[in-house]
CSV table of C-alpha atoms and ligand atoms in Angstrom, one decimal:
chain,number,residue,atom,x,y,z
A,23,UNK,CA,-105.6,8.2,-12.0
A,24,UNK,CA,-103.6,11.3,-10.9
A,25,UNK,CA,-104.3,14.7,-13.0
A,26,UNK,CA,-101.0,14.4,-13.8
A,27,UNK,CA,-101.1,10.8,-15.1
A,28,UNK,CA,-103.4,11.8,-17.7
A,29,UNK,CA,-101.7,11.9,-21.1
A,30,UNK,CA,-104.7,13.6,-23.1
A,31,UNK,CA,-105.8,16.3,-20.4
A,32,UNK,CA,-107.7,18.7,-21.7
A,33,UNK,CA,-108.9,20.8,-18.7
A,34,UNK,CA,-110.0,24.1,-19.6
A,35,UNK,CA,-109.3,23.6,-23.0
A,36,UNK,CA,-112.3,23.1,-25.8
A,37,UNK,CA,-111.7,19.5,-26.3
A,38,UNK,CA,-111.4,19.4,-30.4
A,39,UNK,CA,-107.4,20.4,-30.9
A,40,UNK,CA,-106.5,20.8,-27.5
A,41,UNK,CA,-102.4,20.0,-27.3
A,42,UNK,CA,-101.1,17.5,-25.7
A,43,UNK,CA,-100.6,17.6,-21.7
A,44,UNK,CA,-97.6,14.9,-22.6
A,45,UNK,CA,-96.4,18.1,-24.5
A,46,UNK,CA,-96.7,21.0,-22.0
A,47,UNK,CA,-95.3,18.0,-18.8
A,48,UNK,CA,-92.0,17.6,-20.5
A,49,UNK,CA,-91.0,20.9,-19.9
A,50,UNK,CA,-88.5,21.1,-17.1
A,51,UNK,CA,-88.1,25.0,-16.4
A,52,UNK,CA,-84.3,25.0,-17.2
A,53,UNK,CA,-84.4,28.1,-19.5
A,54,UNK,CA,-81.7,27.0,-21.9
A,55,UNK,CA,-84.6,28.2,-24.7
A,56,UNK,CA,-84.7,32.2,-23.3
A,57,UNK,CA,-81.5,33.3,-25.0
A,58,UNK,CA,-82.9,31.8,-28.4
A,59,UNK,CA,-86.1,33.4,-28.5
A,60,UNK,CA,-86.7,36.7,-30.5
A,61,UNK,CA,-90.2,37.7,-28.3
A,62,UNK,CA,-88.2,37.2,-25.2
A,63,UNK,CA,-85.5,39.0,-26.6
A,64,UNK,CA,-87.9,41.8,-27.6
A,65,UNK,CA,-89.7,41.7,-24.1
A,66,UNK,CA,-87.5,40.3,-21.7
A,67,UNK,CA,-91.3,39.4,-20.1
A,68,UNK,CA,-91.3,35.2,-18.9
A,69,UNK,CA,-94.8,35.1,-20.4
A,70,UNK,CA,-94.0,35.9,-23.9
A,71,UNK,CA,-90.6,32.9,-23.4
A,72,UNK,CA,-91.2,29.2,-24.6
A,73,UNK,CA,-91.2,28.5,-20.7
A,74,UNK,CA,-93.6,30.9,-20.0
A,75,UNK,CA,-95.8,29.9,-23.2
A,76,UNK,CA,-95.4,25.9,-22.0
A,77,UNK,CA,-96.6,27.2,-18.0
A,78,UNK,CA,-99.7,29.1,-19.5
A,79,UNK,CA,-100.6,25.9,-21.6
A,80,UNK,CA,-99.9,24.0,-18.7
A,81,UNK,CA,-101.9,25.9,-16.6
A,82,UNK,CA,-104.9,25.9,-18.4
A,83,UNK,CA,-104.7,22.1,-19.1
A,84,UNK,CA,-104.4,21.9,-15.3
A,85,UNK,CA,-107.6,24.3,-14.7
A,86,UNK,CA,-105.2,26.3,-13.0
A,87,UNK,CA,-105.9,29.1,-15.6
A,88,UNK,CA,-108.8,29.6,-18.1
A,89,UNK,CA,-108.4,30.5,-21.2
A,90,UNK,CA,-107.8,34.0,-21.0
A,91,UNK,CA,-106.8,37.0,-23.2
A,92,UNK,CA,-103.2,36.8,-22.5
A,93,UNK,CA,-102.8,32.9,-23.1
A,94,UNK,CA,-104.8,34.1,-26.6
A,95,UNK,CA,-102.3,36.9,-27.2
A,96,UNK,CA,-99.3,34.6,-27.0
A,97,UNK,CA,-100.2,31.7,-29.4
A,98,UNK,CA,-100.1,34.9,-32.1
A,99,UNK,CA,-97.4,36.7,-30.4
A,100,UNK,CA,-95.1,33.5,-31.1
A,101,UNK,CA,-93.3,33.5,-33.9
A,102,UNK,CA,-93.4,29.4,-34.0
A,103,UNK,CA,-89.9,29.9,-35.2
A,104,UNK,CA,-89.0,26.8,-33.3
A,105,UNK,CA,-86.0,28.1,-32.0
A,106,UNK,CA,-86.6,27.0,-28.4
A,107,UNK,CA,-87.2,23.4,-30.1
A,108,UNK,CA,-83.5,23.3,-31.5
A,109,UNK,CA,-82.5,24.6,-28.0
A,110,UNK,CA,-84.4,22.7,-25.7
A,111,UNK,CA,-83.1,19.6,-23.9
A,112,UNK,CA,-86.4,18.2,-23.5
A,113,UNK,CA,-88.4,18.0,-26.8
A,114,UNK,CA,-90.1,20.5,-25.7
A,115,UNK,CA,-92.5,22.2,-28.6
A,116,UNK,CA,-93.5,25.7,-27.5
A,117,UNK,CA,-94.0,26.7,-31.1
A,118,UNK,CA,-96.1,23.8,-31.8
A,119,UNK,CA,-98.1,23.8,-29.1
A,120,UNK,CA,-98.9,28.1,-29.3
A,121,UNK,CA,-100.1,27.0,-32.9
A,122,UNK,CA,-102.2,24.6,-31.6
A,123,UNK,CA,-103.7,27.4,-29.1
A,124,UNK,CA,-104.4,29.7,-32.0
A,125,UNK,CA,-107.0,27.2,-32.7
A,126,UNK,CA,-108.5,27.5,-29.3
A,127,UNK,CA,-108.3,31.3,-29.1
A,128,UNK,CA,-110.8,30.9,-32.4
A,129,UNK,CA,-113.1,28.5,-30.2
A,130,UNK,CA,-112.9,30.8,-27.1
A,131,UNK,CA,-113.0,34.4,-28.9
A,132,UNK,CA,-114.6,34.2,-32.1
A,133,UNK,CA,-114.4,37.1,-34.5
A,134,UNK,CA,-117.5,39.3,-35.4
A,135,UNK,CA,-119.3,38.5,-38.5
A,136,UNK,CA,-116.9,40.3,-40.9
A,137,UNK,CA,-113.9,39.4,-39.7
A,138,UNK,CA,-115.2,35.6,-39.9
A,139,UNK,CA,-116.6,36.0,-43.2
A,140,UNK,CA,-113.0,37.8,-44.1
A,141,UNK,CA,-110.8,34.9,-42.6
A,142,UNK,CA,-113.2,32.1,-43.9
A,143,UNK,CA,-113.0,33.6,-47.5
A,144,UNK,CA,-109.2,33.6,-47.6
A,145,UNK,CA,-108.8,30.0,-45.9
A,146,UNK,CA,-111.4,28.3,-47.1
A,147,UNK,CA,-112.3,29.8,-50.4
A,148,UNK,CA,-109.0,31.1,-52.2
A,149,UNK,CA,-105.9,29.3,-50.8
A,150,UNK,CA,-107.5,26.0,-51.4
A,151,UNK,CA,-107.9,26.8,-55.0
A,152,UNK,CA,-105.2,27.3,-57.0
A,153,UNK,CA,-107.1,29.0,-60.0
A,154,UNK,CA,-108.7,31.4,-57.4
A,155,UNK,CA,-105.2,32.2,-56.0
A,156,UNK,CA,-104.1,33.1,-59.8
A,157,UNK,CA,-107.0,35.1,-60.9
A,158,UNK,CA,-106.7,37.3,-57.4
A,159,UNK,CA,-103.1,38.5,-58.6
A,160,UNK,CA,-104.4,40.2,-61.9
A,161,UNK,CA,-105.1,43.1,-60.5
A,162,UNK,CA,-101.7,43.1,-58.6
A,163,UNK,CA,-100.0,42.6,-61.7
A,164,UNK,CA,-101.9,45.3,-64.2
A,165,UNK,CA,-101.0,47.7,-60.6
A,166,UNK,CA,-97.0,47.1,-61.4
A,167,UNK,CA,-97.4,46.7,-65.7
A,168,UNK,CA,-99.8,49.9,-65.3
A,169,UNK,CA,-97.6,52.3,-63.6
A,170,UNK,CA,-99.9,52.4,-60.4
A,171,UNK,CA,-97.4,51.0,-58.4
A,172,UNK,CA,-95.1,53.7,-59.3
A,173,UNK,CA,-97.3,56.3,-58.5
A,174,UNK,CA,-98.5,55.2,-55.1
A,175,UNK,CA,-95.1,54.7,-53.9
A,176,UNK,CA,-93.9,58.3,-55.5
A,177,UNK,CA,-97.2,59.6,-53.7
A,178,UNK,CA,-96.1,58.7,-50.4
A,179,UNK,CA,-100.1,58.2,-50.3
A,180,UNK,CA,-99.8,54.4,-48.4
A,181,UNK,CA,-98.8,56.6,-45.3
A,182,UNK,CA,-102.3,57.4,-44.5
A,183,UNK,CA,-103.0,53.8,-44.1
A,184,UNK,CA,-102.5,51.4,-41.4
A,185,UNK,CA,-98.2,50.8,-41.2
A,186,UNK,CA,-99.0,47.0,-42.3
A,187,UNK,CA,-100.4,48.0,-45.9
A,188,UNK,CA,-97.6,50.1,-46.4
A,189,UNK,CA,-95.3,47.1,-46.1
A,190,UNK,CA,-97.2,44.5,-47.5
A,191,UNK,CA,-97.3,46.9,-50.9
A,192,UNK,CA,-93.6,47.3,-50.4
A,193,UNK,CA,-92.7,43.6,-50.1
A,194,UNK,CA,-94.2,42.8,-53.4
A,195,UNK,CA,-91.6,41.5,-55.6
A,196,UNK,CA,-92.0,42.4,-59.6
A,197,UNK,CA,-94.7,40.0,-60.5
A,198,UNK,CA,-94.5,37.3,-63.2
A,199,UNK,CA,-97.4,35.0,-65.0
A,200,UNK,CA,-97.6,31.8,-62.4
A,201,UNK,CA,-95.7,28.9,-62.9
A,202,UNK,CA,-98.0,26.5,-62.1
A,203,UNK,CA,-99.8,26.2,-65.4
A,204,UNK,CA,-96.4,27.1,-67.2
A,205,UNK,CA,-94.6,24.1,-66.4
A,206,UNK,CA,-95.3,20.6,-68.1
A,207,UNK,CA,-96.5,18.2,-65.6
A,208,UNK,CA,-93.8,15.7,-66.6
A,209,UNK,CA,-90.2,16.8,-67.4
A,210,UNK,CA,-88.0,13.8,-68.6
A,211,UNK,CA,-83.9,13.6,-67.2
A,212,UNK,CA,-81.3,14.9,-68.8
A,213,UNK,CA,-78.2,13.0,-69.1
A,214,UNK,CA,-77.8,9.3,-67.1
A,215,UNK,CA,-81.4,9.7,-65.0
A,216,UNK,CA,-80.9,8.9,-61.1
A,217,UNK,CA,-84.8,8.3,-60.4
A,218,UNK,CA,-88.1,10.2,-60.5
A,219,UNK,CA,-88.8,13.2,-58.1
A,220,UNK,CA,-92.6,14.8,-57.7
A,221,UNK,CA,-91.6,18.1,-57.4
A,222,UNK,CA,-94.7,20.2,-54.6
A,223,UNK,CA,-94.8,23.6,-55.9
A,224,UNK,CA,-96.1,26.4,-53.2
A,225,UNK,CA,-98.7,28.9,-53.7
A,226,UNK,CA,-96.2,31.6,-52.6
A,227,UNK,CA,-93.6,30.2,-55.2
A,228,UNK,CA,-95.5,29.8,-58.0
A,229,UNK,CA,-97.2,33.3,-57.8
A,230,UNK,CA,-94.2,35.5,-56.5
A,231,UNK,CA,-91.0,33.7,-57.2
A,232,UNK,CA,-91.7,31.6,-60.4
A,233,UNK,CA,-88.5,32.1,-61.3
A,234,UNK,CA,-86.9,30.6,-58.4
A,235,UNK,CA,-88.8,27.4,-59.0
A,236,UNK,CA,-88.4,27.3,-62.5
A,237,UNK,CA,-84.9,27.2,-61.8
A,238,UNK,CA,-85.4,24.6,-59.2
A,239,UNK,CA,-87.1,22.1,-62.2
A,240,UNK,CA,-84.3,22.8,-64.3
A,241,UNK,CA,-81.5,22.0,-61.8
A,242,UNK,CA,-83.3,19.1,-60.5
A,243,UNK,CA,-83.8,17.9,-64.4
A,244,UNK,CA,-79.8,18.6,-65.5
A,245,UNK,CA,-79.1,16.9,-62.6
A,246,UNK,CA,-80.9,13.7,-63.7
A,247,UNK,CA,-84.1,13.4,-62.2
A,248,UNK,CA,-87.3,13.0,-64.2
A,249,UNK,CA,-89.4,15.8,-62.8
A,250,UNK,CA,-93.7,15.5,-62.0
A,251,UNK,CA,-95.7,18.7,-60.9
A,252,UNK,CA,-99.1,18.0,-60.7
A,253,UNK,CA,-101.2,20.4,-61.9
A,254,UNK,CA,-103.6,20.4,-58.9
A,255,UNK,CA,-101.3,20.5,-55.8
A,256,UNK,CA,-102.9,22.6,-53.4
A,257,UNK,CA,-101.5,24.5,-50.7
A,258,UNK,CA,-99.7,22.4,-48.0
A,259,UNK,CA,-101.8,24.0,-45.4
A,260,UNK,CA,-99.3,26.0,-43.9
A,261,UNK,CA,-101.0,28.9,-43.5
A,262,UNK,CA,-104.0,27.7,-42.2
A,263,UNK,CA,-101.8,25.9,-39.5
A,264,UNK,CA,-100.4,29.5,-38.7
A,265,UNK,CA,-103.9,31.1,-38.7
A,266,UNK,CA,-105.9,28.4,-36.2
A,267,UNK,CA,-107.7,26.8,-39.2
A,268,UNK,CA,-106.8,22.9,-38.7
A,269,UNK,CA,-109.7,21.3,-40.2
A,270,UNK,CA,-109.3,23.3,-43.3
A,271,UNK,CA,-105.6,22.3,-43.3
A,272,UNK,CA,-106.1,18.9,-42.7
A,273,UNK,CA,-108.4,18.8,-46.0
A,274,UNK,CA,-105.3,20.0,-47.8
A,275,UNK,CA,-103.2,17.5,-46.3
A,276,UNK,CA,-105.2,14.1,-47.3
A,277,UNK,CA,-105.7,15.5,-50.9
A,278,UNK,CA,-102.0,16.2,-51.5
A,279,UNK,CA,-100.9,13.4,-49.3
A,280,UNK,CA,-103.1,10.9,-51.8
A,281,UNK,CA,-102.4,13.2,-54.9
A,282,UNK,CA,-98.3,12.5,-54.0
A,283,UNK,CA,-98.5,8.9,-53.6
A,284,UNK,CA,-100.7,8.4,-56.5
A,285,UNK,CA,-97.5,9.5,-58.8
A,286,UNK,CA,-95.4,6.9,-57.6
A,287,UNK,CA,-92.6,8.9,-57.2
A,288,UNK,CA,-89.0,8.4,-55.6
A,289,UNK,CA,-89.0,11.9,-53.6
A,290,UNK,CA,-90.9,14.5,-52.8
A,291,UNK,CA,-89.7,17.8,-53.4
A,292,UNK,CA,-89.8,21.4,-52.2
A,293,UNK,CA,-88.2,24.8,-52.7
A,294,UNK,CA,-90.6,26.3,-49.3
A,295,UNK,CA,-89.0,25.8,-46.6
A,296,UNK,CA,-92.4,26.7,-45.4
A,297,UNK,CA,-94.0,24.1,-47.1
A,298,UNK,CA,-91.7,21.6,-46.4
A,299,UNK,CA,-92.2,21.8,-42.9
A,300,UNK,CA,-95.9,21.8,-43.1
A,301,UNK,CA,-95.7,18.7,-45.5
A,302,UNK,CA,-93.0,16.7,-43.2
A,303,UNK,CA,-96.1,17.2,-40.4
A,304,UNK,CA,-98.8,15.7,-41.7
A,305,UNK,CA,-98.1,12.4,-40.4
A,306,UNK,CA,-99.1,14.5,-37.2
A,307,UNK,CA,-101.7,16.3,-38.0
A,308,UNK,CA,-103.6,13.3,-39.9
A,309,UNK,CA,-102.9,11.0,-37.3
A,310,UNK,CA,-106.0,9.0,-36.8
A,311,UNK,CA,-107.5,10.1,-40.5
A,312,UNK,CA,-105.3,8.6,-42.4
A,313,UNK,CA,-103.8,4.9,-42.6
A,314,UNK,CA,-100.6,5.2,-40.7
A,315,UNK,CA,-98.2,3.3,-44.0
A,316,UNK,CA,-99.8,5.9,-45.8
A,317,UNK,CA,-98.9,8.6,-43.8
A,318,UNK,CA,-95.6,7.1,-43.4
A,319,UNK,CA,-94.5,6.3,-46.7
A,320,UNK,CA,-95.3,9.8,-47.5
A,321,UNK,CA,-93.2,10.8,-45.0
A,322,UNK,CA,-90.2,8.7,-45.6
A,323,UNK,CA,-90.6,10.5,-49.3
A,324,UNK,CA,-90.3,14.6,-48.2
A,325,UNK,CA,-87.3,16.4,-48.9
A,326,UNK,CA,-86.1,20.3,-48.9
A,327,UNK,CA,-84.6,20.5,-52.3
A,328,UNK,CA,-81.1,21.7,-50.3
A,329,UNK,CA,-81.6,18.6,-48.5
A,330,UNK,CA,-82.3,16.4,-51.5
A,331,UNK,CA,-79.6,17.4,-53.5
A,332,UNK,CA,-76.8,17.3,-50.7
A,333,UNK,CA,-78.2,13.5,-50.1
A,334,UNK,CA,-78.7,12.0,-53.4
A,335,UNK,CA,-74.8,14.1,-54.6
A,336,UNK,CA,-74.1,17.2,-56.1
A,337,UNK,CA,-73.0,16.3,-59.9
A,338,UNK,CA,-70.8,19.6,-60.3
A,339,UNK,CA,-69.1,18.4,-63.8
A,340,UNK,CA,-70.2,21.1,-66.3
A,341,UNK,CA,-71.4,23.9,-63.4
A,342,UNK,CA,-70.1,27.3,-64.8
A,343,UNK,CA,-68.7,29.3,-62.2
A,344,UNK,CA,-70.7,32.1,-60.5
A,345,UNK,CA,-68.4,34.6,-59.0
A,346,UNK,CA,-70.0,35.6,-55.4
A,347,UNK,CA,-69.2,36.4,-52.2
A,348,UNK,CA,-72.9,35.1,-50.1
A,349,UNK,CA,-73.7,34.7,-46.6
A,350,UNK,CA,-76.6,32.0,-46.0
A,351,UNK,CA,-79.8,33.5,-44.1
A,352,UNK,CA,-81.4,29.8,-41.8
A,353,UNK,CA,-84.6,29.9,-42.8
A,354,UNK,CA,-86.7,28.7,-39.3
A,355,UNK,CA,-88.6,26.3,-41.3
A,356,UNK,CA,-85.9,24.7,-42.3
A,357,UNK,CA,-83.4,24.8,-39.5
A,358,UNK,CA,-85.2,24.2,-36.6
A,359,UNK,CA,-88.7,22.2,-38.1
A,360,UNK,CA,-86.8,20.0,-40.5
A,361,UNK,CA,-83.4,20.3,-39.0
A,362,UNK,CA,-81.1,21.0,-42.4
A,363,UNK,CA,-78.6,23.3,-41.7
A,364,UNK,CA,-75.9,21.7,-42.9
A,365,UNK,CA,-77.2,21.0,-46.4
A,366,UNK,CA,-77.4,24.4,-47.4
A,367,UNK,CA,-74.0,25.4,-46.9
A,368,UNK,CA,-72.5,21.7,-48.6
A,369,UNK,CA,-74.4,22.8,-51.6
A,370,UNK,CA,-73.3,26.8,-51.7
A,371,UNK,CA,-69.6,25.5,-51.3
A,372,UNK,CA,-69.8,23.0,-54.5
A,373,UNK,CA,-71.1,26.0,-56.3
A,374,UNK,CA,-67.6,27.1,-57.9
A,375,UNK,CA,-66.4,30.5,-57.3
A,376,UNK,CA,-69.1,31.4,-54.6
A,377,UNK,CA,-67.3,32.1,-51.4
A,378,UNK,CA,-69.6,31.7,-48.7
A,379,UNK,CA,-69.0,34.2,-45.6
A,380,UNK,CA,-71.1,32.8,-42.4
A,381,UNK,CA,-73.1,35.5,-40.8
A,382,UNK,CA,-73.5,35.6,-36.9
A,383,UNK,CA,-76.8,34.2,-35.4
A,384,UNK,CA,-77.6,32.9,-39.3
A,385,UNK,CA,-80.5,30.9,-37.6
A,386,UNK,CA,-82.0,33.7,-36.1
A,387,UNK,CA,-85.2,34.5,-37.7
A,388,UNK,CA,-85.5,37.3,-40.0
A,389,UNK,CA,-89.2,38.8,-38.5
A,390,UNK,CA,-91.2,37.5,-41.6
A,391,UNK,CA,-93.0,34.7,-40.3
A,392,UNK,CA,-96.5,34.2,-42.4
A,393,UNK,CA,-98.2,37.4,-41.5
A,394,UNK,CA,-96.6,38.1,-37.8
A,395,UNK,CA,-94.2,40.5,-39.9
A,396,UNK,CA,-97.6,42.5,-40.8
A,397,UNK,CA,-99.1,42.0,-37.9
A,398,UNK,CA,-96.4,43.1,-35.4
A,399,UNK,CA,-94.6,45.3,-38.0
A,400,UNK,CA,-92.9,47.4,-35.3
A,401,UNK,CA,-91.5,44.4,-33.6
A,402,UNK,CA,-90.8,42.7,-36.9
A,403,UNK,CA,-88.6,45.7,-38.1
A,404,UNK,CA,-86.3,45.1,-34.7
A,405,UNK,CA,-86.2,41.3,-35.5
A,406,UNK,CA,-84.9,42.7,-39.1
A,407,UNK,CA,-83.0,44.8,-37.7
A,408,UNK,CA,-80.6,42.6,-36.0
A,409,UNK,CA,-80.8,40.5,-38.9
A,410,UNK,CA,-79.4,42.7,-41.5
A,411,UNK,CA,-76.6,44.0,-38.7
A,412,UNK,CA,-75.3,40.9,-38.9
A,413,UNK,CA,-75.7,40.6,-43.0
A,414,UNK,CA,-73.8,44.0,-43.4
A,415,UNK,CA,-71.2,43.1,-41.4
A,416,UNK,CA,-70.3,40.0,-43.6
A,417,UNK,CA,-69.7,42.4,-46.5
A,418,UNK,CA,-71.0,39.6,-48.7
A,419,UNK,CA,-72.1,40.9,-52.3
A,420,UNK,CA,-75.6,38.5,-52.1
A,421,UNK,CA,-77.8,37.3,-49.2
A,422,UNK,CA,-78.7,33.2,-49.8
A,423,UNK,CA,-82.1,31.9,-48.5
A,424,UNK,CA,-84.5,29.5,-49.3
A,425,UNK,CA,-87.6,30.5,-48.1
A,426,UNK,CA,-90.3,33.2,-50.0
A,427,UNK,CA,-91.4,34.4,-46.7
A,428,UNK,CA,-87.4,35.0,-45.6
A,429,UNK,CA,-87.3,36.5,-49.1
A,430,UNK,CA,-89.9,38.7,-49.0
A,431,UNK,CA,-89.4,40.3,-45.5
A,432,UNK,CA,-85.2,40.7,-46.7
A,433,UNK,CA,-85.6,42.1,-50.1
A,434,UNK,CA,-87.7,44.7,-48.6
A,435,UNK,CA,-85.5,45.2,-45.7
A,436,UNK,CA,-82.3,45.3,-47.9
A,437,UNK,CA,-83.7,47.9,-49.9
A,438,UNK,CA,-85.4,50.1,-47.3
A,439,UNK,CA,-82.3,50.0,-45.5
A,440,UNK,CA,-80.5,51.3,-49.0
A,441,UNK,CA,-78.1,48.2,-48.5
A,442,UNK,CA,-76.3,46.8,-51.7
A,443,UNK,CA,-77.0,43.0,-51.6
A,444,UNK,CA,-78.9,41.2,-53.7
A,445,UNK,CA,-81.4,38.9,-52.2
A,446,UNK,CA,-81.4,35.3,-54.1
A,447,UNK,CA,-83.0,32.0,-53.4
A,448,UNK,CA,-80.0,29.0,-52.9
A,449,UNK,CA,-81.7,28.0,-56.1
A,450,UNK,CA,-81.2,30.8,-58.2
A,451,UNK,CA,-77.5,30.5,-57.6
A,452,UNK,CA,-77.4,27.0,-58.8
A,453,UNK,CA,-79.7,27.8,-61.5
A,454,UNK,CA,-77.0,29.9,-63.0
A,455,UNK,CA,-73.9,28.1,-62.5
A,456,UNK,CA,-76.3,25.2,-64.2
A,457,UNK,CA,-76.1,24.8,-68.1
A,458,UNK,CA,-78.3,25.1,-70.0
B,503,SF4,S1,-88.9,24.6,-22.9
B,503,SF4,FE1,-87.1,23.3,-22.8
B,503,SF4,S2,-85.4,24.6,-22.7
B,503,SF4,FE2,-87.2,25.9,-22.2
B,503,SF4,S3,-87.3,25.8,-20.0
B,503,SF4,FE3,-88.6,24.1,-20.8
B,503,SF4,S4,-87.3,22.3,-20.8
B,503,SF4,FE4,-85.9,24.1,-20.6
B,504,SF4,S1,-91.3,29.3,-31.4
B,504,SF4,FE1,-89.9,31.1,-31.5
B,504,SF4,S2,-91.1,32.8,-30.7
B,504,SF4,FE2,-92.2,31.0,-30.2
B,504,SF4,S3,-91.6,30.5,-28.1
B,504,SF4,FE3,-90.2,29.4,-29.5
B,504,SF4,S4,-88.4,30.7,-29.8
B,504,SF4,FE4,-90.0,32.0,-29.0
């Protein structure tokens, strides 16, 4: 057999989560993904293009390359906004496959023993545990109810730090008491009841946007579902994904994948666009760990909640009008990983008196990206940038999205940029044109 006949080529790869050479082979040099990707836009440098990313994977699987510092650099230097996916001709997964290789830069450069106590304490130890999660956000919250926060930020005293803490303090929304042990774990319908939804609520949502999924339960509820949110969902995994840590996420994935079925629900359901993305993969990622009906069925049952509601029908009778001009921000995790774009804006447009105003490039992404935004913050605050150009020149009184991480990095860039939009999940909008 040929090198190139080889479908599970590993080459210079570490053999455990290696991509697959099928992935990297498809990829025909045509270029039709340069114009879509921020980091090439940023660089104009090949290497740091989904092309460029693909050769480098290529190359190592080929043993043309080893593993070196630059191939590391670009797995975290991608966005894995997927762009170049909804672009490319060929399949081709550049974002997937530079995750992937965030996993191998672990294997090949391994952090010192702090950093890998550091990054083992926050995967493996507090995002796997809800209650950890909660009890970690005290602090944060006496910080805001205390009047700390106000005096930091009046202090200017953040701007001796490192430029990421200064924006990490600044994205923090007003914080609320979690969600997650707020909300019954069984809400019935309201009204004639259309079927029974198991509703996956997101570490992100429930601890810095409770309102936005409270509102989600309510509209899913008035509009006639029957409404289960286990208590002990963990988190989808996403991050750890992002951050090279697949075993960990693959733990997550077969508890909630058995936790979900176990409900015998009709949907499952998700205001993260983030987490919707990460769910929708597991088939993937547990592929040869799980049964594949399992992984299937579970499959078949994932929805965004934009995309649920714009399949199963709108009921509009008894919305109350909510008087807004909006333009719709694409979340990437929703756009290009699940492909619903057209949901969004169905469901703003039923939504009487909201006049939606598209935006130009409303799929580009907004520079968040998990912790890229922190990471790269100078290159994030171009990627913003162009983003909010194209916001202001709608003229729109609110800026729709449906992702926290979206929310986060455009709440803070709205205000920073002394802009007058308000920044609302698609679910807060319905939540107020929905009765009580
Ligand atoms: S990744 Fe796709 S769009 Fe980009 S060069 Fe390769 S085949 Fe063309
Ligand atoms: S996922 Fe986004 S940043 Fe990464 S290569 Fe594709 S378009 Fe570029």
């Amino acid at each position: 057999m040929s090198r190139t006949d080889d479908k599970d080529l590993k080459g210079n790869f570490k053999p455990q989560d290696a991509p697959h050479y099928d992935d990297v082979l498809q990829c025909m040099r045509c270029g039709f993904c340069l114009p879509t990707c921020p980091t090439y836009a940023l660089t104009g440098r090949e290497r740091s293009s989904p092309r460029g990313r693909v050769a480098l994977a290529r190359a190592v699987a080929e043993q043309k390359l080893e593993f070196t510092q630059a191939v590391k650099e670009e797995s975290f230097f991608c966005l894995d906004c997927r762009a170049c996916t909804t672009a490319c001709p060929s399949g081709v997964r550049a974002g997937e496959v530079m995750e992937i290789c965030r996993s191998q830069s672990h294997a090949f450069y391994p952090l010192g023993t702090a950093g890998k106590a550091f990054r083992e304490f926050i995967l493996q130890k507090m995002l796997p545990s809800p209650e950890k999660l909660e009890t970690s956000m005290l602090p944060t919250r006496l910080y805001q109810r205390l009047g700390i926060q106000w005096l930091v930020r009046h202090s200017k005293v953040l701007k001796l730090g490192p430029g990421w803490m200064e924006k990490a303090e600044g994205m923090l929304p007003e914080l609320d008491k979690p969600l997650r042990t707020q909300l019954p774990e069984r809400i019935e319908a309201k009204g004639k009841k259309r079927g029974k939804v198991g509703f996956f609520l997101g570490c992100v949502m429930t601890l810095m946007y409770p309102g936005v999924s409270r509102q989600t339960v309510r509209v899913l509820v008035h509009q006639g579902f029957e409404v289960i949110t286990p208590r002990n969902t963990k988190c989808c995994g996403a991050p750890h994904l992002s951050e090279g840590d697949r075993q960990t996420a693959r733990e997550l994935a077969l508890f909630n994948l058995d936790l979900f079925l176990d409900q015998d629900v009709d949907y499952i359901v998700t205001d993260c666009a983030g987490c919707g993305a990460s769910l929708k993969e597991y088939e993937e990622l547990l592929e040869g760990q799980a049964e594949h009906a399992k992984l299937a069925k579970f499959r078949s049952k994932i929805r965004d909640i934009t995309e649920f509601l714009a399949e199963v029908g709108l009921r509009t009778e008894g919305l109350k009008p909510v008087n807004k001009t909006v333009t719709y921000h694409e979340p990437c995790h929703l756009c290009h990983a699940q492909g619903v774009s057209a949901q969004p804006r169905k469901l703003l447009k039923q939504i009487p008196g909201v006049e939606l105003r598209e935006m130009a490039e409303a799929s580009w992404c907004c520079g968040s990206a998990a912790t890229w935004g922190l990471k790269y913050s100078e290159e994030s605050q171009k990627v913003l940038d162009r983003k909010l150009g194209n916001v202001r020149a709608t003229g729109a009184e609110a800026l729709v999205t449906a992702n926290p991480g979206c929310h986060l990095q455009l709440a803070w860039g709205v205000r920073e940029a002394g802009m007058p939009q308000q920044v609302l999940h698609l679910m807060e909008l319905l939540g107020e044109a929905t009765p009580d």
